Amino acid sequence: LLLSLLCCEFAFGVDPTVGFEKQQVSWKIQKPYDLQVSDRYNFSDGVHKLWVYTRDKPHNPHSPTKPRTELRFRQPQYSQGIWQFEGDFYVPSGTTGVCIMQIHGGRNSATALQIRVDGPGDLIRTGADLEHATFATHIYDKWIHLNVIHDVDHEMLSIYLDGELKHWEVNETYEEHYFKCGVYTQNNASEYMESRWKNINIWK
Protein backbone atom coordinates (compact mmCIF):
# COMPACT_ATOMS: atom_id res chain seq x y z
CA LEU A 1 0.00 0.00 0.00
CA LEU A 2 2.70 2.49 0.94
CA LEU A 3 4.81 1.85 -2.16
CA SER A 4 1.79 2.22 -4.43
CA LEU A 5 0.78 5.38 -2.58
CA LEU A 6 4.24 6.86 -3.09
CA CYS A 7 4.10 6.13 -6.82
CA CYS A 8 0.66 7.68 -7.16
CA GLU A 9 1.73 10.72 -5.17
CA PHE A 10 4.66 11.41 -7.48
CA ALA A 11 2.40 10.97 -10.50
CA PHE A 12 -0.91 12.52 -9.48
CA GLY A 13 -0.78 14.01 -5.97
CA VAL A 14 -3.37 12.06 -3.97
CA ASP A 15 -4.93 12.33 -0.53
CA PRO A 16 -2.55 10.33 1.72
CA THR A 17 -5.48 8.99 3.77
CA VAL A 18 -7.07 7.16 0.81
CA GLY A 19 -7.26 3.45 1.63
CA PHE A 20 -6.91 4.00 5.39
CA GLU A 21 -9.56 3.77 8.12
CA LYS A 22 -9.83 6.32 10.93
CA GLN A 23 -9.01 4.92 14.38
CA GLN A 24 -10.27 5.66 17.87
CA VAL A 25 -7.72 7.72 19.80
CA SER A 26 -6.99 8.67 23.39
CA TRP A 27 -4.15 10.71 24.81
CA LYS A 28 -2.70 12.22 27.94
CA ILE A 29 -0.90 15.53 28.40
CA GLN A 30 2.78 15.36 29.32
CA LYS A 31 3.84 18.65 30.92
CA PRO A 32 6.33 19.92 33.53
CA TYR A 33 5.65 17.78 36.60
CA ASP A 34 5.34 20.69 39.03
CA LEU A 35 2.68 22.56 37.00
CA GLN A 36 -1.00 22.12 36.27
CA VAL A 37 -2.06 21.10 32.77
CA SER A 38 -3.70 24.51 32.29
CA ASP A 39 -0.34 26.21 32.95
CA ARG A 40 1.06 24.84 29.68
CA TYR A 41 -1.93 23.63 27.64
CA ASN A 42 -5.16 25.09 26.31
CA PHE A 43 -7.91 23.67 24.10
CA SER A 44 -10.29 26.17 22.50
CA ASP A 45 -12.34 26.21 19.28
CA GLY A 46 -10.87 22.88 18.22
CA VAL A 47 -7.24 24.00 18.64
CA HIS A 48 -4.73 22.44 21.02
CA LYS A 49 -2.20 25.06 22.14
CA LEU A 50 0.90 23.68 23.86
CA TRP A 51 3.84 25.72 25.16
CA VAL A 52 6.89 25.31 27.36
CA TYR A 53 9.91 27.30 28.59
CA THR A 54 13.54 26.17 28.72
CA ARG A 55 13.51 26.86 32.47
CA ASP A 56 10.67 24.37 33.05
CA LYS A 57 11.03 21.00 34.76
CA PRO A 58 10.84 17.68 32.88
CA HIS A 59 7.57 15.73 32.74
CA ASN A 60 8.73 13.40 35.52
CA PRO A 61 10.85 14.31 38.57
CA HIS A 62 13.12 11.33 37.84
CA SER A 63 13.48 11.99 34.11
CA PRO A 64 16.77 13.35 32.70
CA THR A 65 14.95 14.69 29.61
CA LYS A 66 14.33 18.32 28.73
CA PRO A 67 11.04 20.21 29.25
CA ARG A 68 8.03 19.29 27.14
CA THR A 69 4.30 19.78 26.74
CA GLU A 70 2.98 17.07 24.45
CA LEU A 71 -0.08 15.06 23.55
CA ARG A 72 1.08 11.50 24.16
CA PHE A 73 -1.28 9.13 22.34
CA ARG A 74 -2.08 6.12 24.53
CA GLN A 75 -4.36 4.58 21.93
CA PRO A 76 -3.54 3.34 19.42
CA GLN A 77 -0.14 1.82 20.08
CA TYR A 78 1.23 -0.49 17.42
CA SER A 79 4.10 -2.82 16.50
CA GLN A 80 3.12 -3.89 12.97
CA GLY A 81 1.11 -2.73 9.98
CA ILE A 82 0.80 0.66 8.27
CA TRP A 83 -0.26 3.61 10.42
CA GLN A 84 -0.76 7.28 9.72
CA PHE A 85 -0.75 10.44 11.84
CA GLU A 86 -2.63 13.44 10.43
CA GLY A 87 -3.03 16.96 11.76
CA ASP A 88 -2.72 20.69 11.08
CA PHE A 89 0.05 22.50 12.95
CA TYR A 90 1.01 26.13 13.50
CA VAL A 91 4.35 27.33 14.89
CA PRO A 92 4.72 31.03 15.79
CA SER A 93 7.87 32.84 14.69
CA GLY A 94 10.68 32.69 17.22
CA THR A 95 10.03 29.11 18.31
CA THR A 96 13.14 27.07 17.53
CA GLY A 97 15.19 24.14 18.82
CA VAL A 98 12.07 22.09 19.48
CA CYS A 99 10.50 18.80 18.44
CA ILE A 100 6.83 19.19 17.44
CA MET A 101 5.96 15.60 16.44
CA GLN A 102 7.37 12.17 17.29
CA ILE A 103 6.96 8.48 16.62
CA HIS A 104 8.29 6.71 19.69
CA GLY A 105 10.26 3.48 19.31
CA GLY A 106 13.55 3.49 17.40
CA ARG A 107 16.04 0.64 17.06
CA ASN A 108 18.93 2.37 18.82
CA SER A 109 17.20 5.48 20.13
CA ALA A 110 13.93 6.36 21.83
CA THR A 111 12.27 7.62 18.64
CA ALA A 112 11.75 6.29 15.13
CA LEU A 113 11.01 9.86 14.01
CA GLN A 114 11.26 13.39 15.33
CA ILE A 115 10.07 16.42 13.37
CA ARG A 116 11.85 19.48 14.70
CA VAL A 117 11.73 23.21 14.11
CA ASP A 118 15.19 24.69 13.87
CA GLY A 119 17.03 27.74 12.56
CA PRO A 120 14.87 30.36 10.80
CA GLY A 121 11.75 28.19 10.58
CA ASP A 122 13.13 25.00 9.04
CA LEU A 123 11.51 21.59 9.50
CA ILE A 124 14.07 18.88 10.27
CA ARG A 125 13.52 15.13 10.47
CA THR A 126 15.67 13.03 12.76
CA GLY A 127 15.43 9.86 14.83
CA ALA A 128 16.40 6.20 14.43
CA ASP A 129 20.09 7.21 14.37
CA LEU A 130 19.75 8.70 10.87
CA GLU A 131 21.25 12.01 9.83
CA HIS A 132 19.20 15.17 10.19
CA ALA A 133 17.45 16.23 6.98
CA THR A 134 15.74 19.54 6.24
CA PHE A 135 12.53 18.93 4.29
CA ALA A 136 10.76 22.31 4.52
CA THR A 137 11.62 25.96 5.17
CA HIS A 138 9.75 29.14 6.18
CA ILE A 139 7.05 27.32 8.15
CA TYR A 140 6.35 30.06 10.71
CA ASP A 141 2.99 31.74 11.33
CA LYS A 142 0.79 29.61 9.07
CA TRP A 143 -1.27 26.46 9.30
CA ILE A 144 0.33 23.45 7.60
CA HIS A 145 -1.31 20.07 7.03
CA LEU A 146 0.87 17.12 8.06
CA ASN A 147 0.55 13.43 7.20
CA VAL A 148 3.12 10.92 8.45
CA ILE A 149 2.81 7.31 7.24
CA HIS A 150 4.73 4.58 9.09
CA ASP A 151 4.93 1.15 7.44
CA VAL A 152 6.43 -0.90 10.26
CA ASP A 153 6.62 -4.23 8.42
CA HIS A 154 8.55 -2.79 5.45
CA GLU A 155 10.49 -0.25 7.56
CA MET A 156 9.26 2.69 5.48
CA LEU A 157 8.32 6.18 6.58
CA SER A 158 6.95 9.10 4.53
CA ILE A 159 6.12 12.72 5.41
CA TYR A 160 3.59 14.89 3.53
CA LEU A 161 3.03 18.63 3.93
CA ASP A 162 -0.20 20.04 2.50
CA GLY A 163 -0.66 16.83 0.50
CA GLU A 164 2.81 16.92 -1.08
CA LEU A 165 5.34 14.18 -0.38
CA LYS A 166 8.36 15.91 1.17
CA HIS A 167 10.45 13.06 2.57
CA TRP A 168 10.56 9.27 2.62
CA GLU A 169 13.11 6.83 3.95
CA VAL A 170 13.92 3.35 5.14
CA ASN A 171 13.35 3.55 8.90
CA GLU A 172 14.43 0.61 11.07
CA THR A 173 12.41 0.21 14.26
CA TYR A 174 11.94 -2.55 16.78
CA GLU A 175 9.44 -1.93 19.55
CA GLU A 176 5.89 -0.79 20.19
CA HIS A 177 5.18 2.64 18.74
CA TYR A 178 2.98 5.59 19.58
CA PHE A 179 2.55 9.14 18.29
CA LYS A 180 3.22 12.42 20.08
CA CYS A 181 2.84 16.09 19.15
CA GLY A 182 3.38 19.40 20.90
CA VAL A 183 6.67 20.95 22.04
CA TYR A 184 9.69 19.05 23.36
CA THR A 185 12.87 21.07 24.01
CA GLN A 186 15.98 20.22 21.95
CA ASN A 187 19.43 21.82 21.61
CA ASN A 188 19.71 25.57 20.93
CA ALA A 189 16.10 26.12 21.93
CA SER A 190 14.37 29.47 22.18
CA GLU A 191 13.38 30.43 25.72
CA TYR A 192 9.68 30.05 24.81
CA MET A 193 8.38 27.31 22.50
CA GLU A 194 4.84 26.86 21.21
CA SER A 195 2.91 24.79 18.69
CA ARG A 196 -0.79 24.56 17.94
CA TRP A 197 -2.65 21.55 16.55
CA LYS A 198 -6.09 20.83 15.15
CA ASN A 199 -7.89 18.19 13.06
CA ILE A 200 -5.76 15.40 14.52
CA ASN A 201 -6.56 11.90 13.27
CA ILE A 202 -4.84 8.53 13.33
CA TRP A 203 -5.44 6.11 10.47
CA LYS A 204 -4.69 2.46 9.74
XYZ file of C-alpha atoms in Angstrom:
204
model
C 0.000 0.000 0.000
C 2.703 2.490 0.945
C 4.813 1.850 -2.156
C 1.791 2.216 -4.430
C 0.777 5.382 -2.581
C 4.240 6.864 -3.086
C 4.104 6.133 -6.825
C 0.655 7.675 -7.155
C 1.732 10.717 -5.168
C 4.657 11.405 -7.478
C 2.398 10.974 -10.500
C -0.906 12.517 -9.483
C -0.782 14.008 -5.974
C -3.370 12.064 -3.971
C -4.928 12.331 -0.528
C -2.551 10.332 1.719
C -5.485 8.992 3.774
C -7.074 7.164 0.808
C -7.264 3.447 1.633
C -6.911 4.003 5.386
C -9.556 3.774 8.119
C -9.829 6.322 10.933
C -9.013 4.916 14.379
C -10.267 5.663 17.870
C -7.723 7.725 19.804
C -6.985 8.668 23.387
C -4.146 10.711 24.814
C -2.699 12.223 27.941
C -0.900 15.530 28.404
C 2.776 15.358 29.318
C 3.841 18.647 30.925
C 6.328 19.917 33.530
C 5.655 17.776 36.597
C 5.344 20.689 39.027
C 2.683 22.555 37.004
C -1.003 22.116 36.268
C -2.063 21.103 32.769
C -3.696 24.514 32.294
C -0.336 26.209 32.946
C 1.064 24.844 29.675
C -1.928 23.633 27.636
C -5.160 25.087 26.307
C -7.907 23.666 24.097
C -10.287 26.172 22.499
C -12.338 26.214 19.276
C -10.867 22.879 18.223
C -7.241 23.999 18.640
C -4.726 22.436 21.023
C -2.204 25.058 22.143
C 0.903 23.684 23.859
C 3.836 25.718 25.160
C 6.894 25.311 27.363
C 9.913 27.296 28.586
C 13.537 26.172 28.715
C 13.515 26.856 32.473
C 10.669 24.371 33.052
C 11.033 21.004 34.764
C 10.843 17.677 32.877
C 7.569 15.730 32.739
C 8.726 13.404 35.518
C 10.849 14.312 38.570
C 13.119 11.334 37.839
C 13.482 11.995 34.106
C 16.773 13.346 32.699
C 14.953 14.687 29.607
C 14.331 18.324 28.732
C 11.042 20.205 29.252
C 8.030 19.293 27.144
C 4.304 19.776 26.743
C 2.982 17.067 24.454
C -0.078 15.063 23.547
C 1.075 11.498 24.165
C -1.284 9.125 22.339
C -2.083 6.116 24.528
C -4.365 4.581 21.933
C -3.540 3.338 19.417
C -0.135 1.815 20.075
C 1.234 -0.495 17.416
C 4.098 -2.823 16.504
C 3.123 -3.890 12.970
C 1.106 -2.730 9.980
C 0.798 0.657 8.265
C -0.257 3.605 10.425
C -0.756 7.279 9.717
C -0.753 10.436 11.835
C -2.629 13.441 10.427
C -3.025 16.964 11.760
C -2.724 20.685 11.080
C 0.047 22.498 12.950
C 1.009 26.130 13.501
C 4.347 27.328 14.889
C 4.718 31.031 15.792
C 7.867 32.838 14.690
C 10.678 32.692 17.223
C 10.033 29.107 18.313
C 13.139 27.067 17.527
C 15.187 24.140 18.818
C 12.071 22.090 19.483
C 10.497 18.799 18.439
C 6.835 19.192 17.438
C 5.959 15.598 16.437
C 7.374 12.167 17.288
C 6.959 8.478 16.622
C 8.287 6.711 19.691
C 10.258 3.482 19.307
C 13.552 3.493 17.404
C 16.038 0.636 17.058
C 18.930 2.371 18.823
C 17.195 5.482 20.131
C 13.928 6.365 21.829
C 12.274 7.617 18.645
C 11.753 6.290 15.134
C 11.010 9.861 14.012
C 11.258 13.390 15.326
C 10.066 16.418 13.371
C 11.854 19.480 14.703
C 11.727 23.207 14.106
C 15.193 24.693 13.871
C 17.030 27.739 12.558
C 14.874 30.361 10.799
C 11.755 28.191 10.579
C 13.131 24.999 9.037
C 11.515 21.587 9.499
C 14.067 18.882 10.267
C 13.519 15.134 10.466
C 15.673 13.027 12.756
C 15.430 9.863 14.834
C 16.400 6.197 14.430
C 20.085 7.213 14.366
C 19.753 8.699 10.866
C 21.253 12.012 9.828
C 19.199 15.173 10.191
C 17.454 16.225 6.980
C 15.736 19.544 6.237
C 12.531 18.931 4.292
C 10.755 22.312 4.524
C 11.619 25.962 5.169
C 9.753 29.136 6.177
C 7.053 27.318 8.151
C 6.353 30.061 10.713
C 2.985 31.736 11.329
C 0.790 29.610 9.065
C -1.274 26.456 9.297
C 0.333 23.448 7.597
C -1.314 20.070 7.030
C 0.874 17.123 8.058
C 0.549 13.429 7.205
C 3.119 10.919 8.455
C 2.807 7.311 7.241
C 4.725 4.577 9.086
C 4.935 1.148 7.440
C 6.425 -0.901 10.259
C 6.617 -4.229 8.423
C 8.548 -2.793 5.454
C 10.488 -0.249 7.558
C 9.265 2.690 5.475
C 8.315 6.182 6.585
C 6.953 9.105 4.530
C 6.116 12.716 5.407
C 3.594 14.886 3.533
C 3.026 18.627 3.932
C -0.198 20.043 2.500
C -0.656 16.833 0.498
C 2.813 16.921 -1.081
C 5.344 14.182 -0.379
C 8.361 15.908 1.171
C 10.446 13.061 2.567
C 10.563 9.272 2.616
C 13.113 6.835 3.947
C 13.918 3.348 5.143
C 13.352 3.549 8.903
C 14.434 0.611 11.071
C 12.409 0.205 14.264
C 11.939 -2.552 16.785
C 9.440 -1.933 19.551
C 5.890 -0.785 20.193
C 5.179 2.636 18.738
C 2.979 5.592 19.578
C 2.546 9.137 18.287
C 3.216 12.421 20.084
C 2.841 16.091 19.151
C 3.375 19.400 20.903
C 6.668 20.953 22.036
C 9.692 19.050 23.356
C 12.869 21.065 24.009
C 15.981 20.225 21.947
C 19.426 21.821 21.607
C 19.709 25.570 20.931
C 16.097 26.116 21.926
C 14.365 29.467 22.177
C 13.384 30.425 25.725
C 9.684 30.048 24.813
C 8.377 27.310 22.505
C 4.838 26.859 21.206
C 2.913 24.790 18.695
C -0.793 24.556 17.944
C -2.646 21.546 16.554
C -6.086 20.828 15.152
C -7.891 18.191 13.065
C -5.756 15.401 14.522
C -6.557 11.897 13.266
C -4.836 8.531 13.335
C -5.438 6.108 10.472
C -4.692 2.463 9.743
